[in-house]
mmCIF file of C-alpha atoms in Angstrom:
data_model
loop_
_atom_site.group_PDB
_atom_site.id
_atom_site.type_symbol
_atom_site.label_atom_id
_atom_site.label_comp_id
_atom_site.label_asym_id
_atom_site.label_seq_id
_atom_site.Cartn_x
_atom_site.Cartn_y
_atom_site.Cartn_z
ATOM 1 C CA UNK A 13 -79.773 193.806 169.469
ATOM 2 C CA UNK A 14 -77.503 195.844 167.965
ATOM 3 C CA UNK A 15 -78.089 197.033 164.503
ATOM 4 C CA UNK A 16 -75.963 199.633 162.424
ATOM 5 C CA UNK A 17 -77.625 201.340 159.260
ATOM 6 C CA UNK A 18 -74.921 202.787 156.134
ATOM 7 C CA UNK A 19 -77.527 204.900 154.352
ATOM 8 C CA UNK A 20 -74.946 205.678 151.559
ATOM 9 C CA UNK A 21 -74.756 202.081 148.612
ATOM 10 C CA UNK A 22 -72.353 204.185 146.495
ATOM 11 C CA UNK A 23 -70.289 207.198 146.529
ATOM 12 C CA UNK A 24 -67.657 208.945 144.437
ATOM 13 C CA UNK A 25 -65.492 211.083 144.794
ATOM 14 C CA UNK A 26 -62.766 212.972 142.925
ATOM 15 C CA UNK A 27 -59.231 212.285 143.447
ATOM 16 C CA UNK A 28 -57.683 214.325 146.426
ATOM 17 C CA UNK A 29 -61.082 215.529 146.963
ATOM 18 C CA UNK A 30 -62.544 214.979 150.435
ATOM 19 C CA UNK A 31 -65.352 212.465 151.198
ATOM 20 C CA UNK A 32 -67.471 211.482 154.174
ATOM 21 C CA UNK A 33 -69.221 208.426 154.737
ATOM 22 C CA UNK A 34 -72.035 208.541 156.827
ATOM 23 C CA UNK A 35 -72.833 205.336 159.489
ATOM 24 C CA UNK A 36 -75.765 205.507 162.288
ATOM 25 C CA UNK A 37 -76.208 202.605 164.985
ATOM 26 C CA UNK A 38 -78.601 201.925 167.513
ATOM 27 C CA UNK A 39 -77.265 200.606 171.086
ATOM 28 C CA UNK A 40 -78.517 201.302 174.369
ATOM 29 C CA UNK A 41 -75.134 200.156 175.856
ATOM 30 C CA UNK A 42 -73.523 203.026 177.473
ATOM 31 C CA UNK A 43 -69.759 201.168 176.958
ATOM 32 C CA UNK A 44 -68.524 200.564 173.203
ATOM 33 C CA UNK A 45 -66.365 200.299 170.405
ATOM 34 C CA UNK A 46 -67.112 201.341 166.533
ATOM 35 C CA UNK A 47 -64.931 200.582 163.626
ATOM 36 C CA UNK A 48 -64.439 201.284 160.115
ATOM 37 C CA UNK A 49 -63.463 198.127 157.972
ATOM 38 C CA UNK A 50 -62.350 198.703 153.909
ATOM 39 C CA UNK A 51 -62.422 196.067 152.160
ATOM 40 C CA UNK A 52 -60.786 196.569 147.991
ATOM 41 C CA UNK A 53 -61.232 194.425 145.310
ATOM 42 C CA UNK A 54 -58.830 191.843 146.694
ATOM 43 C CA UNK A 55 -61.590 191.228 148.929
ATOM 44 C CA UNK A 56 -59.101 191.152 152.234
ATOM 45 C CA UNK A 57 -61.071 193.265 155.086
ATOM 46 C CA UNK A 58 -58.607 196.354 156.312
ATOM 47 C CA UNK A 59 -59.065 197.667 159.327
ATOM 48 C CA UNK A 60 -59.498 201.573 159.398
ATOM 49 C CA UNK A 61 -60.024 203.544 162.427
ATOM 50 C CA UNK A 62 -61.298 202.541 165.665
ATOM 51 C CA UNK A 63 -63.241 204.820 168.289
ATOM 52 C CA UNK A 64 -64.052 204.221 172.244
ATOM 53 C CA UNK A 65 -67.017 205.617 173.105
ATOM 54 C CA UNK A 66 -65.758 206.308 176.190
ATOM 55 C CA UNK A 67 -63.343 209.015 174.411
ATOM 56 C CA UNK A 68 -64.724 212.197 173.561
ATOM 57 C CA UNK A 69 -61.985 213.013 170.766
ATOM 58 C CA UNK A 70 -62.094 211.541 167.020
ATOM 59 C CA UNK A 71 -60.209 208.960 166.173
ATOM 60 C CA UNK A 72 -57.926 209.859 163.397
ATOM 61 C CA UNK A 73 -54.900 208.126 161.467
ATOM 62 C CA UNK A 74 -52.916 209.862 158.651
ATOM 63 C CA UNK A 75 -56.065 211.314 156.120
ATOM 64 C CA UNK A 76 -58.771 209.346 157.673
ATOM 65 C CA UNK A 77 -60.907 210.804 160.668
ATOM 66 C CA UNK A 78 -64.414 210.083 162.486
ATOM 67 C CA UNK A 79 -67.248 212.795 163.507
ATOM 68 C CA UNK A 80 -68.477 210.614 166.561
ATOM 69 C CA UNK A 81 -71.503 212.028 168.093
ATOM 70 C CA UNK A 82 -72.253 209.561 170.803
ATOM 71 C CA UNK A 83 -76.015 211.325 171.532
ATOM 72 C CA UNK A 84 -77.242 210.998 167.975
ATOM 73 C CA UNK A 85 -75.306 207.421 167.553
ATOM 74 C CA UNK A 86 -73.610 209.112 164.593
ATOM 75 C CA UNK A 87 -69.934 207.341 163.609
ATOM 76 C CA UNK A 88 -69.070 209.223 159.866
ATOM 77 C CA UNK A 89 -65.566 208.479 158.020
ATOM 78 C CA UNK A 90 -64.095 210.961 156.352
ATOM 79 C CA UNK A 91 -61.931 210.974 154.268
ATOM 80 C CA UNK A 92 -59.017 213.449 152.892
ATOM 81 C CA UNK A 93 -57.248 213.880 149.767
ATOM 82 C CA UNK A 94 -59.040 211.004 148.217
ATOM 83 C CA UNK A 95 -56.621 208.560 146.464
ATOM 84 C CA UNK A 96 -57.327 206.057 143.879
ATOM 85 C CA UNK A 97 -56.156 203.057 146.399
ATOM 86 C CA UNK A 98 -59.151 204.513 148.645
ATOM 87 C CA UNK A 99 -61.739 202.612 146.153
ATOM 88 C CA UNK A 100 -63.192 200.089 148.171
ATOM 89 C CA UNK A 101 -66.236 198.593 149.890
ATOM 90 C CA UNK A 102 -66.301 200.731 153.519
ATOM 91 C CA UNK A 103 -68.353 198.769 156.288
ATOM 92 C CA UNK A 104 -69.156 200.195 159.781
ATOM 93 C CA UNK A 105 -69.275 197.907 162.572
ATOM 94 C CA UNK A 106 -70.076 198.082 166.107
ATOM 95 C CA UNK A 107 -69.267 196.043 168.983
ATOM 96 C CA UNK A 108 -70.373 195.870 172.583
ATOM 97 C CA UNK A 109 -67.686 196.228 175.840
ATOM 98 C CA UNK A 110 -67.188 193.931 178.256
ATOM 99 C CA UNK A 111 -67.886 190.554 179.437
ATOM 100 C CA UNK A 112 -70.532 188.627 177.298
ATOM 101 C CA UNK A 113 -69.686 191.578 174.615
ATOM 102 C CA UNK A 114 -71.268 190.367 171.212
ATOM 103 C CA UNK A 115 -68.641 190.597 168.169
ATOM 104 C CA UNK A 116 -68.791 192.955 165.450
ATOM 105 C CA UNK A 117 -72.101 194.237 164.071
ATOM 106 C CA UNK A 118 -71.210 195.047 160.833
ATOM 107 C CA UNK A 119 -73.938 197.647 158.550
ATOM 108 C CA UNK A 120 -74.004 196.463 154.693
ATOM 109 C CA UNK A 121 -71.277 198.727 153.944
ATOM 110 C CA UNK A 122 -70.859 201.929 150.839
ATOM 111 C CA UNK A 123 -69.090 201.280 147.695
ATOM 112 C CA UNK A 124 -66.375 204.327 147.362
ATOM 113 C CA UNK A 125 -65.722 205.057 143.648
ATOM 114 C CA UNK A 126 -62.346 207.306 143.695
ATOM 115 C CA UNK A 127 -62.134 208.795 140.266
ATOM 116 C CA UNK A 128 -59.290 210.739 138.346
ATOM 117 C CA UNK B 18 -46.385 188.754 161.797
ATOM 118 C CA UNK B 19 -47.820 186.950 158.942
ATOM 119 C CA UNK B 20 -51.383 187.547 159.779
ATOM 120 C CA UNK B 21 -54.369 185.511 159.987
ATOM 121 C CA UNK B 22 -54.028 182.674 157.309
ATOM 122 C CA UNK B 23 -56.707 181.075 155.308
ATOM 123 C CA UNK B 24 -57.084 178.309 152.885
ATOM 124 C CA UNK B 25 -57.895 177.526 150.536
ATOM 125 C CA UNK B 26 -58.379 180.825 148.722
ATOM 126 C CA UNK B 27 -60.655 179.570 146.680
ATOM 127 C CA UNK B 28 -63.178 176.536 146.104
ATOM 128 C CA UNK B 29 -65.354 175.186 143.774
ATOM 129 C CA UNK B 30 -67.350 172.073 144.656
ATOM 130 C CA UNK B 31 -70.213 170.095 143.721
ATOM 131 C CA UNK B 32 -73.476 170.039 145.839
ATOM 132 C CA UNK B 33 -73.458 167.473 148.435
ATOM 133 C CA UNK B 34 -69.868 167.465 148.956
ATOM 134 C CA UNK B 35 -67.984 167.743 152.273
ATOM 135 C CA UNK B 36 -66.146 171.525 152.107
ATOM 136 C CA UNK B 37 -63.708 172.107 155.210
ATOM 137 C CA UNK B 38 -62.283 175.575 155.602
ATOM 138 C CA UNK B 39 -59.519 176.147 157.342
ATOM 139 C CA UNK B 40 -57.516 179.082 159.572
ATOM 140 C CA UNK B 41 -54.641 179.962 161.548
ATOM 141 C CA UNK B 42 -54.908 183.144 163.822
ATOM 142 C CA UNK B 43 -52.461 185.414 164.410
ATOM 143 C CA UNK B 44 -49.680 184.010 166.998
ATOM 144 C CA UNK B 45 -51.204 185.031 170.751
ATOM 145 C CA UNK B 46 -54.351 185.498 169.738
ATOM 146 C CA UNK B 47 -57.122 183.928 172.220
ATOM 147 C CA UNK B 48 -60.562 184.807 169.862
ATOM 148 C CA UNK B 49 -60.930 183.576 166.527
ATOM 149 C CA UNK B 50 -64.129 184.253 164.500
ATOM 150 C CA UNK B 51 -65.836 183.097 161.626
ATOM 151 C CA UNK B 52 -67.678 185.342 159.357
ATOM 152 C CA UNK B 53 -69.751 184.392 156.058
ATOM 153 C CA UNK B 54 -70.386 187.471 153.457
ATOM 154 C CA UNK B 55 -73.017 187.238 150.452
ATOM 155 C CA UNK B 56 -74.167 190.247 148.825
ATOM 156 C CA UNK B 57 -77.872 189.255 150.227
ATOM 157 C CA UNK B 58 -76.820 189.142 153.777
ATOM 158 C CA UNK B 59 -73.806 191.188 153.811
ATOM 159 C CA UNK B 60 -71.221 190.123 156.575
ATOM 160 C CA UNK B 61 -72.698 187.631 159.310
ATOM 161 C CA UNK B 62 -70.991 185.950 162.414
ATOM 162 C CA UNK B 63 -71.164 182.681 162.179
ATOM 163 C CA UNK B 64 -69.205 181.526 165.294
ATOM 164 C CA UNK B 65 -66.923 182.463 167.538
ATOM 165 C CA UNK B 66 -63.975 181.144 170.084
ATOM 166 C CA UNK B 67 -62.119 182.286 173.103
ATOM 167 C CA UNK B 68 -59.375 180.153 174.324
ATOM 168 C CA UNK B 69 -60.593 177.331 171.944
ATOM 169 C CA UNK B 70 -63.535 177.391 173.235
ATOM 170 C CA UNK B 71 -67.109 177.989 171.437
ATOM 171 C CA UNK B 72 -69.106 180.796 172.778
ATOM 172 C CA UNK B 73 -71.362 181.374 170.612
ATOM 173 C CA UNK B 74 -72.822 179.625 167.398
ATOM 174 C CA UNK B 75 -76.370 181.005 167.154
ATOM 175 C CA UNK B 76 -74.847 182.353 163.715
ATOM 176 C CA UNK B 77 -74.407 178.583 162.527
ATOM 177 C CA UNK B 78 -77.128 178.600 159.680
ATOM 178 C CA UNK B 79 -77.799 174.434 160.561
ATOM 179 C CA UNK B 80 -76.262 171.165 161.492
ATOM 180 C CA UNK B 81 -74.607 170.957 158.123
ATOM 181 C CA UNK B 82 -72.122 173.579 159.514
ATOM 182 C CA UNK B 83 -69.812 172.710 162.073
ATOM 183 C CA UNK B 84 -66.692 174.174 163.378
ATOM 184 C CA UNK B 85 -63.783 173.282 165.672
ATOM 185 C CA UNK B 86 -60.937 174.750 167.215
ATOM 186 C CA UNK B 87 -58.889 171.586 168.163
ATOM 187 C CA UNK B 88 -55.725 173.742 169.725
ATOM 188 C CA UNK B 89 -54.721 177.658 169.980
ATOM 189 C CA UNK B 90 -53.629 178.205 166.147
ATOM 190 C CA UNK B 91 -56.086 176.038 164.245
ATOM 191 C CA UNK B 92 -59.234 175.760 163.462
ATOM 192 C CA UNK B 93 -61.864 174.912 160.368
ATOM 193 C CA UNK B 94 -65.181 175.547 159.318
ATOM 194 C CA UNK B 95 -67.114 171.998 157.533
ATOM 195 C CA UNK B 96 -70.375 172.131 155.705
ATOM 196 C CA UNK B 97 -71.303 168.788 155.127
ATOM 197 C CA UNK B 98 -73.129 168.106 152.782
ATOM 198 C CA UNK B 99 -72.828 171.499 150.785
ATOM 199 C CA UNK B 100 -75.592 173.284 149.278
ATOM 200 C CA UNK B 101 -75.596 175.892 146.118
ATOM 201 C CA UNK B 102 -76.659 178.606 149.088
ATOM 202 C CA UNK B 103 -73.546 178.393 150.477
ATOM 203 C CA UNK B 104 -71.691 179.948 148.184
ATOM 204 C CA UNK B 105 -70.647 183.189 149.604
ATOM 205 C CA UNK B 106 -66.694 184.439 150.749
ATOM 206 C CA UNK B 107 -66.189 182.927 154.315
ATOM 207 C CA UNK B 108 -63.404 185.137 156.593
ATOM 208 C CA UNK B 109 -61.597 184.605 159.556
ATOM 209 C CA UNK B 110 -60.576 187.143 162.067
ATOM 210 C CA UNK B 111 -58.477 186.551 165.623
ATOM 211 C CA UNK B 112 -58.254 188.916 168.153
ATOM 212 C CA UNK B 113 -56.154 189.030 171.473
ATOM 213 C CA UNK B 114 -59.194 188.971 173.334
ATOM 214 C CA UNK B 115 -63.238 188.794 172.399
ATOM 215 C CA UNK B 116 -63.250 192.697 173.003
ATOM 216 C CA UNK B 117 -59.789 193.772 171.349
ATOM 217 C CA UNK B 118 -60.344 194.815 167.593
ATOM 218 C CA UNK B 119 -60.305 191.488 165.031
ATOM 219 C CA UNK B 120 -57.843 190.988 162.587
ATOM 220 C CA UNK B 121 -59.702 189.147 159.137
ATOM 221 C CA UNK B 122 -58.017 186.861 156.707
ATOM 222 C CA UNK B 123 -58.038 187.103 153.492
ATOM 223 C CA UNK B 124 -60.809 185.104 153.224
ATOM 224 C CA UNK B 125 -61.919 181.675 151.547
ATOM 225 C CA UNK B 126 -64.319 182.015 148.234
ATOM 226 C CA UNK B 127 -66.675 178.987 148.110
ATOM 227 C CA UNK B 128 -68.756 178.452 144.875
ATOM 228 C CA UNK B 129 -70.905 175.190 145.607
ATOM 229 C CA UNK B 130 -72.383 174.199 141.805
#
């Protein structure tokens, strides 16, 4: 079974600074997807970024980028130029690819606070 | 697109009552997922459907929980009878296919007294 570990329960960052959230996962699969979801106080789950394991290039979405290290099974999220609206819970998630795939497996989350 | 729609957004009920949560997936999406979020256990998959057929219900806690998807645009999650430990936020998500990105609804916050 796949597991996802987020070792930082809480983090804080000053507005306009950069912060990196850690995520590691355990799997024997070679083909899979990794995700970061954001959950603000409204509790809506919002997709931040997605990475295909077969792609070597790290995914980026505006101020959000990932550092995907397949061999180390590490998938960290970097938020640049942090904004107050980035305050939220961030969940790392894993999905196996292919027929008979299992749906998302989530980590426990990291609570990020952006401080003015 | 309106996104995934869930109703009600909040539900307060008494122990022993039946609770029905509803979900409308994004039009054209063939896969639908029900998740439960609690402080203790985080986000857990309860059940998912593909083309209206339940594929994996191994996450359903017990027989008190049941889910249906009578058509491509509607699903229900029912708890009967409800218990205080069922208090949680219940999310519905949908995707084009099971392996595609899932998009979440706003969730239903359930409180069982």
